[in-house]
Coordinates of C-alpha atoms and ligand atoms in Angstrom, one line a residue:
M709 CA -153.5 72.9 -37.1
K710 CA -151.0 72.7 -34.4
F711 CA -152.0 73.6 -30.8
R712 CA -149.5 76.3 -30.9
T713 CA -150.8 77.8 -34.0
R714 CA -154.4 77.8 -32.6
L715 CA -153.2 79.4 -29.4
L716 CA -151.3 82.1 -31.3
I717 CA -154.5 82.8 -33.4
A718 CA -156.7 82.9 -30.4
F719 CA -154.3 85.2 -28.6
G720 CA -153.9 87.4 -31.6
V721 CA -157.8 87.9 -31.7
V722 CA -158.0 88.4 -28.0
V723 CA -155.4 91.1 -28.1
M724 CA -156.1 92.6 -31.5
V725 CA -159.9 93.2 -31.0
P726 CA -159.8 95.2 -28.0
L727 CA -156.7 97.0 -29.3
L728 CA -158.6 98.0 -32.4
V729 CA -161.7 99.1 -30.4
F730 CA -159.6 100.9 -28.0
G731 CA -157.5 102.6 -30.8
L732 CA -160.5 103.7 -32.8
G733 CA -162.0 105.1 -29.5
I734 CA -158.7 107.2 -29.0
R735 CA -158.7 108.2 -32.6
R736 CA -162.3 109.5 -32.5
E737 CA -161.5 111.3 -29.2
M738 CA -158.3 112.9 -30.8
A739 CA -160.4 114.1 -33.8
K740 CA -163.0 115.6 -31.4
Q741 CA -160.3 117.3 -29.6
V742 CA -158.7 118.7 -32.6
S743 CA -162.0 120.3 -33.9
A744 CA -162.8 121.4 -30.3
E745 CA -159.4 123.0 -30.2
Y746 CA -160.2 124.6 -33.4
Q747 CA -163.6 126.0 -32.5
R748 CA -161.9 127.4 -29.3
R749 CA -159.5 129.2 -31.4
V750 CA -162.3 130.6 -33.6
A751 CA -164.2 131.6 -30.6
T752 CA -161.2 133.4 -29.1
L753 CA -160.6 135.1 -32.5
G754 CA -164.1 136.4 -32.5
S755 CA -163.7 138.0 -29.2
V756 CA -160.2 139.4 -30.1
I757 CA -161.9 141.0 -33.2
N758 CA -164.6 142.6 -31.2
A759 CA -162.2 144.0 -28.8
D760 CA -160.0 145.3 -31.6
I761 CA -163.0 147.1 -33.2
A762 CA -163.9 148.6 -29.9
R763 CA -160.3 149.8 -29.3
E764 CA -160.2 151.1 -32.9
N765 CA -163.4 153.0 -32.1
D766 CA -162.1 154.4 -28.8
R767 CA -158.9 155.7 -30.7
I768 CA -161.2 157.5 -33.2
D769 CA -163.4 158.7 -30.4
A770 CA -160.4 160.3 -28.6
R771 CA -159.2 162.0 -31.8
L772 CA -162.8 163.4 -32.4
A773 CA -162.9 164.5 -28.8
A774 CA -159.7 166.6 -29.3
L775 CA -161.0 168.0 -32.6
T776 CA -164.4 169.0 -31.1
S777 CA -162.7 170.9 -28.2
S778 CA -160.3 172.7 -30.6
L779 CA -163.3 173.5 -33.0
A780 CA -165.4 174.9 -30.2
D781 CA -162.6 177.4 -29.5
D782 CA -161.9 178.1 -33.3
N783 CA -162.6 181.8 -33.9
S784 CA -162.4 181.5 -37.7
F785 CA -164.9 178.7 -37.6
R786 CA -167.2 180.8 -35.3
R787 CA -167.0 183.8 -37.7
W788 CA -168.1 181.6 -40.5
I789 CA -171.1 180.5 -38.4
V790 CA -172.1 183.9 -37.4
G791 CA -171.2 186.0 -40.5
G792 CA -170.5 183.5 -43.3
E793 CA -166.9 184.6 -43.5
N794 CA -164.0 182.4 -44.0
R795 CA -165.8 179.9 -46.3
T796 CA -162.6 178.4 -47.7
Y797 CA -161.1 177.9 -44.3
V798 CA -164.1 175.9 -43.3
L799 CA -164.1 173.9 -46.4
D800 CA -160.5 173.1 -45.9
Y801 CA -160.8 172.6 -42.2
A802 CA -161.7 168.9 -42.2
S803 CA -159.0 168.0 -44.7
S804 CA -156.1 169.3 -42.6
A805 CA -157.6 168.3 -39.3
M806 CA -158.1 164.7 -40.7
H807 CA -154.5 164.5 -41.7
L808 CA -153.3 165.9 -38.4
A809 CA -155.4 163.5 -36.4
G810 CA -154.3 160.5 -38.5
L811 CA -157.8 159.7 -39.7
D812 CA -159.0 158.5 -43.2
F813 CA -162.5 159.9 -42.9
L814 CA -163.7 163.1 -41.4
Q815 CA -166.8 165.1 -42.0
I816 CA -168.5 167.9 -40.1
Q817 CA -172.2 168.1 -40.5
D818 CA -174.6 170.7 -39.4
D819 CA -177.7 170.1 -37.3
E820 CA -179.6 169.0 -40.4
G821 CA -177.0 166.5 -41.2
R822 CA -175.6 168.6 -44.3
V823 CA -172.0 168.4 -44.9
V824 CA -170.2 171.5 -43.8
S825 CA -166.6 170.3 -44.4
S826 CA -165.4 167.0 -45.6
G827 CA -161.7 165.8 -45.2
H828 CA -161.9 162.9 -47.7
F829 CA -164.1 164.5 -50.2
R830 CA -164.2 168.2 -50.7
N831 CA -167.1 168.1 -53.2
E832 CA -169.6 167.0 -50.5
F833 CA -170.2 170.4 -49.1
G834 CA -174.1 170.9 -48.7
R835 CA -174.9 167.3 -49.4
L836 CA -176.6 165.2 -46.6
G837 CA -174.0 163.2 -45.0
P838 CA -174.4 159.4 -43.7
A839 CA -176.8 159.3 -40.8
I840 CA -175.0 156.8 -38.7
P841 CA -176.4 155.8 -35.4
A842 CA -174.9 157.7 -32.4
G843 CA -172.6 156.0 -30.0
G844 CA -170.5 153.0 -31.4
P845 CA -168.9 152.4 -34.7
A846 CA -170.5 151.9 -38.1
L847 CA -169.3 150.8 -41.4
V848 CA -169.7 153.5 -44.0
R849 CA -169.3 153.3 -47.8
A850 CA -168.1 156.8 -48.6
A851 CA -167.5 158.6 -51.9
A852 CA -164.0 160.0 -52.5
A853 CA -162.4 161.6 -55.5
E854 CA -160.5 158.3 -56.3
G855 CA -163.8 156.4 -55.9
P856 CA -165.9 154.9 -53.0
F857 CA -164.1 153.4 -49.9
L858 CA -165.2 151.6 -46.6
A859 CA -164.5 153.2 -43.4
L860 CA -165.1 152.3 -39.8
V861 CA -166.8 155.5 -38.5
T862 CA -167.8 157.0 -35.1
S863 CA -169.3 160.3 -34.3
D864 CA -169.1 163.1 -31.7
S865 CA -171.0 166.5 -31.4
V866 CA -169.9 170.0 -30.7
S867 CA -171.6 173.3 -30.0
A868 CA -170.2 176.5 -31.5
A869 CA -171.8 180.0 -31.7
G870 CA -175.0 178.6 -30.5
R871 CA -175.3 175.9 -33.2
R872 CA -174.8 172.1 -32.9
F873 CA -172.4 170.2 -35.3
R874 CA -171.7 166.7 -35.7
L875 CA -168.2 165.3 -36.3
L876 CA -167.8 161.9 -38.1
G877 CA -164.3 160.4 -38.0
G878 CA -163.1 157.1 -39.2
V879 CA -160.4 154.8 -40.5
V880 CA -160.4 152.9 -43.8
V881 CA -161.3 149.4 -43.7
D882 CA -159.4 147.5 -46.5
S883 CA -157.8 144.1 -46.8
S884 CA -154.9 145.2 -44.6
F885 CA -157.3 146.4 -41.9
L886 CA -159.0 143.0 -42.0
Q887 CA -155.6 141.3 -42.1
R888 CA -154.5 143.1 -38.8
L889 CA -157.6 141.7 -37.1
V890 CA -156.4 138.2 -37.5
R891 CA -153.7 136.8 -35.2
D892 CA -154.1 133.2 -36.3
P893 CA -152.2 132.3 -39.5
E894 CA -154.7 129.4 -40.1
L895 CA -157.7 131.7 -40.0
A896 CA -158.8 134.6 -42.1
V897 CA -161.4 137.4 -41.7
S898 CA -163.8 138.7 -44.3
L899 CA -166.5 141.2 -44.6
L900 CA -170.0 140.4 -45.8
L901 CA -171.9 143.5 -46.9
P902 CA -175.8 143.4 -47.2
R903 CA -175.7 142.8 -50.9
D904 CA -172.9 140.3 -50.9
S905 CA -174.0 136.8 -51.3
A906 CA -173.4 135.2 -48.0
A907 CA -173.5 131.7 -49.6
R908 CA -170.4 132.4 -51.6
D909 CA -167.9 131.0 -49.2
S910 CA -170.3 129.9 -46.3
A911 CA -168.5 126.5 -46.2
L912 CA -165.4 128.2 -45.0
I913 CA -167.1 130.3 -42.4
V914 CA -166.4 129.2 -38.8
G915 CA -168.0 130.7 -35.7
P916 CA -170.8 133.2 -35.5
P917 CA -170.6 136.4 -37.6
L918 CA -169.9 139.7 -35.8
P919 CA -172.6 142.2 -36.8
L920 CA -171.9 145.9 -37.6
P921 CA -174.2 148.8 -38.6
Y922 CA -173.7 149.8 -42.2
V923 CA -174.5 152.8 -44.3
D924 CA -174.0 153.1 -47.9
A925 CA -173.4 156.8 -48.2
V926 CA -171.9 157.1 -51.9
D927 CA -175.2 158.6 -53.3
G928 CA -176.8 160.4 -50.4
P929 CA -177.3 159.8 -46.7
G930 CA -178.2 156.1 -47.1
T931 CA -180.0 154.0 -44.5
V932 CA -178.7 151.9 -41.6
E933 CA -178.3 148.3 -42.8
R934 CA -176.1 145.4 -41.3
A935 CA -172.8 144.3 -42.5
R936 CA -171.0 141.1 -40.9
I937 CA -167.5 140.4 -40.1
V938 CA -166.8 136.6 -40.6
V939 CA -164.1 134.4 -39.6
T940 CA -163.1 131.8 -42.3
R941 CA -160.6 129.1 -42.1
S942 CA -158.0 127.8 -44.6
S943 CA -160.0 124.7 -45.6
A944 CA -156.8 122.6 -45.9
L945 CA -155.9 122.9 -42.4
L946 CA -158.5 120.8 -40.7
A947 CA -158.1 118.1 -43.3
L948 CA -154.4 118.2 -42.7
L949 CA -154.8 117.9 -38.9
Q950 CA -157.3 115.0 -39.4
R951 CA -154.8 113.3 -41.8
N952 CA -152.1 113.7 -39.2
V953 CA -154.3 112.1 -36.5
N954 CA -155.0 109.2 -38.9
L955 CA -151.3 108.7 -39.7
W956 CA -150.4 108.6 -36.1
F957 CA -153.3 106.3 -35.3
A958 CA -152.3 103.8 -38.0
A959 CA -148.6 103.9 -36.8
A960 CA -149.7 103.4 -33.2
V961 CA -152.0 100.5 -34.1
L962 CA -149.3 98.8 -36.2
V963 CA -146.6 99.1 -33.5
A964 CA -149.0 97.9 -30.9
A965 CA -150.2 95.0 -33.1
L966 CA -146.6 94.0 -33.6
A967 CA -145.7 94.1 -30.0
A968 CA -149.0 92.1 -29.2
L969 CA -148.1 89.5 -31.8
L970 CA -144.5 89.1 -30.5
L971 CA -145.9 88.8 -27.0
A972 CA -148.6 86.3 -28.2
G973 CA -145.9 84.3 -30.0
W974 CA -143.7 84.2 -26.9
L975 CA -146.6 83.4 -24.5
S976 CA -148.0 80.8 -26.9
T977 CA -144.7 79.0 -26.9
R978 CA -144.4 79.2 -23.1
I979 CA -148.0 77.9 -22.7
S980 CA -148.0 75.3 -25.5
E981 CA -144.7 73.6 -24.6
P982 CA -146.0 72.1 -21.4
V983 CA -149.3 71.2 -22.9
E984 CA -147.6 69.6 -25.9
A985 CA -145.2 67.8 -23.5
R986 CA -148.4 66.6 -21.5
I987 CA -150.0 65.2 -24.8
A988 CA -146.7 63.4 -25.5
I989 CA -146.6 61.9 -22.1
G990 CA -150.3 60.6 -22.7
D991 CA -148.9 58.9 -25.8
L992 CA -146.0 57.5 -23.9
A993 CA -148.2 56.0 -21.3
R994 CA -150.1 54.3 -23.7
Q995 CA -146.9 52.8 -25.3
V996 CA -145.6 51.6 -22.0
N997 CA -148.9 49.9 -21.3
H998 CA -148.7 48.2 -24.9
D999 CA -145.0 47.2 -24.4
V1000 CA -145.5 45.9 -20.9
K1001 CA -148.4 43.8 -22.1
N1002 CA -146.2 42.3 -24.9
G1003 CA -143.5 41.4 -22.4
L1004 CA -146.0 39.6 -20.1
A1005 CA -147.7 37.6 -22.7
P1006 CA -144.9 34.9 -23.1
L1007 CA -144.5 34.8 -19.4
R1008 CA -148.2 34.0 -19.0
N1009 CA -148.0 31.4 -21.8
V1010 CA -145.1 29.6 -20.0
F1011 CA -146.7 29.7 -16.5
R1012 CA -150.0 28.2 -18.0
H1013 CA -147.9 25.4 -19.7
L1014 CA -146.0 24.7 -16.6
T1015 CA -149.2 24.5 -14.5
Q1016 CA -150.8 22.1 -17.1
V1017 CA -147.7 19.9 -16.9
A1018 CA -147.5 19.9 -13.2
R1019 CA -151.1 18.9 -12.9
D1020 CA -151.2 16.4 -15.9
T1021 CA -147.6 14.9 -16.0
P1022 CA -145.5 16.1 -13.0
V1023 CA -142.6 13.9 -13.8
E1024 CA -141.9 15.9 -16.9
L1025 CA -141.9 19.1 -15.0
P1026 CA -138.1 19.6 -14.8
K1027 CA -137.6 18.8 -18.5
V1028 CA -140.3 21.3 -19.6
F1029 CA -139.1 23.9 -17.1
A1030 CA -135.6 23.6 -18.7
E1031 CA -137.1 23.9 -22.2
R1032 CA -139.1 27.1 -21.2
Q1033 CA -136.4 28.6 -18.9
G1034 CA -135.0 30.6 -21.9
T1035 CA -138.3 32.2 -22.8
V1036 CA -138.8 33.3 -19.2
E1037 CA -135.5 34.7 -18.8
S1038 CA -135.5 36.6 -22.0
S1039 CA -139.0 38.0 -21.3
I1040 CA -137.8 39.2 -17.9
S1041 CA -134.7 40.8 -19.3
Y1042 CA -136.8 42.4 -22.0
L1043 CA -139.1 43.9 -19.3
E1044 CA -136.1 44.9 -17.3
T1045 CA -134.4 46.9 -20.2
L1046 CA -137.7 48.3 -21.1
A1047 CA -138.3 49.6 -17.7
A1048 CA -134.7 51.0 -17.6
N1049 CA -135.2 52.6 -20.9
Y1050 CA -138.5 54.2 -20.0
A1051 CA -136.9 55.3 -16.7
K1052 CA -134.4 57.3 -18.7
L1053 CA -137.2 58.6 -21.0
S1054 CA -134.4 59.1 -23.4
P1055 CA -135.7 59.5 -26.9
Q1056 CA -132.5 58.4 -28.4
S1057 CA -132.0 54.7 -28.7
D1058 CA -128.8 53.0 -28.0
R1059 CA -127.7 52.0 -31.5
K1060 CA -124.9 49.6 -31.9
A1061 CA -123.7 46.6 -33.9
T1062 CA -126.5 44.1 -33.5
D1063 CA -127.0 40.6 -34.6
V1064 CA -130.5 40.4 -36.0
N1065 CA -130.6 36.6 -35.9
A1066 CA -129.8 36.6 -32.2
V1067 CA -132.6 39.1 -31.5
V1068 CA -135.1 37.1 -33.6
R1069 CA -134.3 33.9 -31.7
E1070 CA -134.6 35.7 -28.3
T1071 CA -137.9 37.2 -29.2
I1072 CA -139.5 34.0 -30.5
G1073 CA -138.0 31.8 -27.8
A1074 CA -139.1 28.2 -28.1
S1075 CA -142.6 28.9 -29.2
G1076 CA -143.6 26.3 -31.5
T1077 CA -146.2 28.2 -33.6
V1078 CA -143.5 30.7 -35.0
R1079 CA -141.1 29.2 -37.5
T1080 CA -137.8 30.9 -38.4
K1081 CA -135.8 30.9 -41.6
L1082 CA -132.5 32.7 -40.6
A1083 CA -129.9 33.4 -43.2
V1084 CA -126.4 32.3 -42.3
G1085 CA -123.5 34.8 -42.2
L1086 CA -125.9 37.8 -41.8
P1087 CA -124.0 41.2 -41.3
L1088 CA -124.4 43.1 -38.1
V1089 CA -126.9 46.0 -38.4
S1090 CA -126.7 49.5 -36.7
A1091 CA -129.7 49.2 -34.4
D1092 CA -130.8 49.1 -30.7
A1093 CA -131.4 45.5 -30.0
L1094 CA -134.3 46.3 -27.7
V1095 CA -135.9 48.4 -30.5
L1096 CA -135.6 45.5 -33.0
R1097 CA -137.1 43.3 -30.4
R1098 CA -140.0 45.5 -29.9
V1099 CA -140.6 45.6 -33.8
I1100 CA -140.5 41.9 -34.1
E1101 CA -142.6 41.4 -31.0
N1102 CA -145.4 43.6 -32.3
L1103 CA -145.3 42.1 -35.9
V1104 CA -145.2 38.5 -34.5
S1105 CA -148.1 39.3 -32.1
N1106 CA -150.2 40.7 -34.8
A1107 CA -149.4 37.6 -37.0
L1108 CA -150.5 35.2 -34.3
D1109 CA -153.6 37.3 -33.8
S1110 CA -154.5 37.1 -37.5
F1111 CA -155.7 33.5 -37.5
D1112 CA -159.0 34.2 -35.8
G1113 CA -158.8 31.0 -34.0
K1114 CA -158.1 28.9 -37.2
A1115 CA -154.9 27.1 -38.0
G1116 CA -152.0 28.8 -39.7
T1117 CA -148.3 29.5 -39.6
V1118 CA -146.2 32.4 -38.8
T1119 CA -142.7 32.7 -40.2
V1120 CA -139.9 35.0 -39.5
T1121 CA -137.2 35.3 -42.2
T1122 CA -134.0 37.2 -42.2
E1123 CA -131.8 37.8 -45.3
A1124 CA -129.0 40.1 -46.4
G1125 CA -129.8 42.8 -49.0
K1126 CA -127.8 45.5 -50.4
G1127 CA -126.3 47.4 -47.4
L1128 CA -129.2 46.2 -45.3
V1129 CA -130.7 43.2 -43.5
R1130 CA -134.3 42.2 -44.3
I1131 CA -136.6 40.9 -41.6
A1132 CA -139.9 39.5 -42.8
V1133 CA -142.8 38.4 -40.6
H1134 CA -145.2 36.2 -42.7
D1135 CA -148.5 34.9 -41.7
T1136 CA -151.2 32.8 -43.4
G1137 CA -153.9 34.5 -41.5
R1138 CA -157.0 36.6 -42.6
G1139 CA -155.0 39.2 -44.5
M1140 CA -156.1 42.8 -45.0
S1141 CA -157.9 44.6 -47.8
K1142 CA -156.4 47.8 -49.4
A1143 CA -158.8 49.9 -47.1
E1144 CA -157.9 48.0 -44.0
L1145 CA -154.2 48.3 -44.8
D1146 CA -154.5 52.0 -45.2
R1147 CA -155.9 52.4 -41.7
A1148 CA -153.7 49.6 -39.9
F1149 CA -150.9 52.3 -39.1
N1150 CA -153.3 54.8 -37.7
D1151 CA -153.0 55.5 -33.9
F1152 CA -155.7 53.6 -32.0
Y1153 CA -156.9 51.7 -35.1
T1154 CA -157.8 48.2 -33.9
T1155 CA -160.2 45.5 -34.8
K1156 CA -159.5 43.5 -31.6
P1157 CA -161.3 43.5 -28.3
G1158 CA -158.8 44.8 -25.8
G1159 CA -156.3 46.1 -28.6
T1160 CA -154.8 49.5 -28.2
G1161 CA -154.4 50.0 -32.0
L1162 CA -150.8 51.4 -31.3
G1163 CA -148.7 48.3 -32.2
L1164 CA -148.2 49.2 -36.0
S1165 CA -147.6 52.9 -35.3
I1166 CA -145.0 52.2 -32.8
V1167 CA -143.3 49.8 -35.2
R1168 CA -143.4 52.3 -38.0
R1169 CA -141.9 55.0 -35.6
L1170 CA -139.2 52.5 -34.2
V1171 CA -138.2 51.4 -37.8
L1172 CA -138.0 55.0 -39.1
D1173 CA -136.0 56.2 -36.2
S1174 CA -133.5 53.3 -36.8
N1175 CA -133.2 54.7 -40.4
G1176 CA -135.0 51.6 -41.7
S1177 CA -137.9 51.1 -43.9
L1178 CA -141.1 49.1 -43.7
Q1179 CA -143.2 47.5 -46.4
V1180 CA -146.3 45.4 -46.2
E1181 CA -147.9 42.9 -48.5
S1182 CA -151.3 41.6 -47.7
E1183 CA -154.2 39.8 -49.4
P1184 CA -157.6 39.1 -47.7
G1185 CA -158.0 35.4 -47.0
K1186 CA -154.4 34.7 -47.9
G1187 CA -152.2 36.3 -45.2
S1188 CA -149.8 39.3 -44.7
K1189 CA -146.1 39.9 -44.9
F1190 CA -144.4 42.7 -43.1
I1191 CA -140.9 43.5 -44.3
V1192 CA -138.5 45.6 -42.2
E1193 CA -135.2 46.7 -43.6
I1194 CA -132.4 47.9 -41.3
P1195 CA -129.1 49.4 -42.6
V1196 CA -126.0 47.3 -41.9
Q1197 CA -123.3 48.6 -39.5
Ligands
ATP2421 N1 -150.7 40.5 -39.6 C1 -152.0 41.0 -39.7 N2 -153.0 40.4 -40.3 C2 -154.2 41.0 -40.3 N3 -154.5 42.2 -39.9 C3 -153.5 42.8 -39.2 C4 -152.2 42.4 -39.0 N4 -151.5 43.2 -38.4 C5 -152.3 44.3 -38.0 N5 -153.5 44.0 -38.6 C6 -154.7 44.8 -38.4 O1 -154.3 46.1 -38.1 C7 -154.9 46.6 -36.8 C8 -153.9 47.4 -36.0 O2 -152.8 46.7 -35.6 P1 -152.0 47.3 -34.4 O3 -150.8 46.3 -34.0 O4 -151.6 48.7 -34.5 O5 -153.1 47.3 -33.2 P2 -153.7 46.0 -32.6 O6 -152.9 44.8 -32.8 O7 -155.1 45.9 -32.9 O8 -153.6 46.3 -31.0 P3 -152.4 45.9 -30.1 O9 -151.2 46.1 -31.0 O10 -152.5 46.9 -29.0 O11 -152.7 44.6 -29.7 C9 -155.3 45.3 -36.1 O12 -156.3 45.5 -35.1 C10 -155.6 44.4 -37.3 O13 -156.9 44.7 -37.6
MG2422 MG1 -150.9 44.7 -32.5

């Protein structure tokens, strides 16, 4: 895996993990807020309903107050009380008063609770009316000609001709009444009567129930029980809200992840380029070391030779010096060019028409151990002479090392091929097994003390960079042959 890929993955993990943790936290918080907001709305609606019912009760109260004062002054009513006259008037009284007062329920009860006049059901005369608690509204299930109905009822009392009467007034409680209580389109209000099963839609009930006294007065006065007004929700709503939150969360994470990845990509390039460059420089330093060592080796040999001649046969010194002068000069110029090339640090080599034989001769010098078989009339190749020299230099030095101190020969051959020139470096050294050969081109693979193991990998790179190719034939105990082919100009 490339350094850059690793960096990208590491960066991705480092960015994505906190992003997800953070995002999930936000999502949970948002979901909490949504349901908290919902609870707040439900609570608000609860108090709005209470206030509405109280206001409705006040309205009925005010109408009853007006009715009681006019009833107290009603002479026809009084005459009925005192002498039993005007019975029809009294029976019809509640009905007309109810309509004039804009009520749906009106009953006048005597001090025993018997109905004297009923606005909503004339037939109730003489029956015991509902015994609702005084002060405050109650829910009454009342009989009417068309069938029973529910009313929000409140009471007032009046004294006339020395007797006390009770006035019960109310408004009908039906679905449109309940509808009016709800201000929130996403919520609904329903009524739970004592014999209703509360479990029916308890899953939809939100917020605490609002209790209300309840009297079922269809078949008699009834007893005070308890009804409840409950706020229910449209069940789809919360799910919809949560889904929206999830959708936005997913979108946000996606966008953030994309942005983070782009950023990571950009940063990893910025960071990895210098690091990769440093790694490349490390490789280069090893190459320089290797190339310089190769350039110095012939110089050291010549110097040893001259020292030996100067000591043993000083008279021959000028002659030997003249012989070896070429090697010294060529090595010095090789090192100079090498230095100049490395100074430029230019990866492109200076490819031009090059005479392979000349490069071989220059590289080998007057060394007696390396034989040459150079083809005549060889075409020029398109290559950098220095690159070729480094290739031959490396192959020859490996060939010379292959004898392990025993005798043997190294031969450098050149010949023309089809559109190419072939350079072969052949030794009769120890040779390599298939396994050894497989590893020989690996960076840092060496079997020599003090070897860098870079020679062959450099050779391969230089040959390939020159659009050439490389082949090896080797047999353990018999020797090796490295063949380099370079395209002609
Ligand atoms: N002509 C050869 N005959 C036998 N073995 C060879 C030959 N050329 C290379 N090898 C094997 O391949 C190994 C790698 O060679 P390479 O040139 O890459 O590095 P090196 O010669 O060991 O080190 P350096 O080039 O720094 O001296 C050698 O150590 C040797 O074992
Ligand atoms: Mg080598």
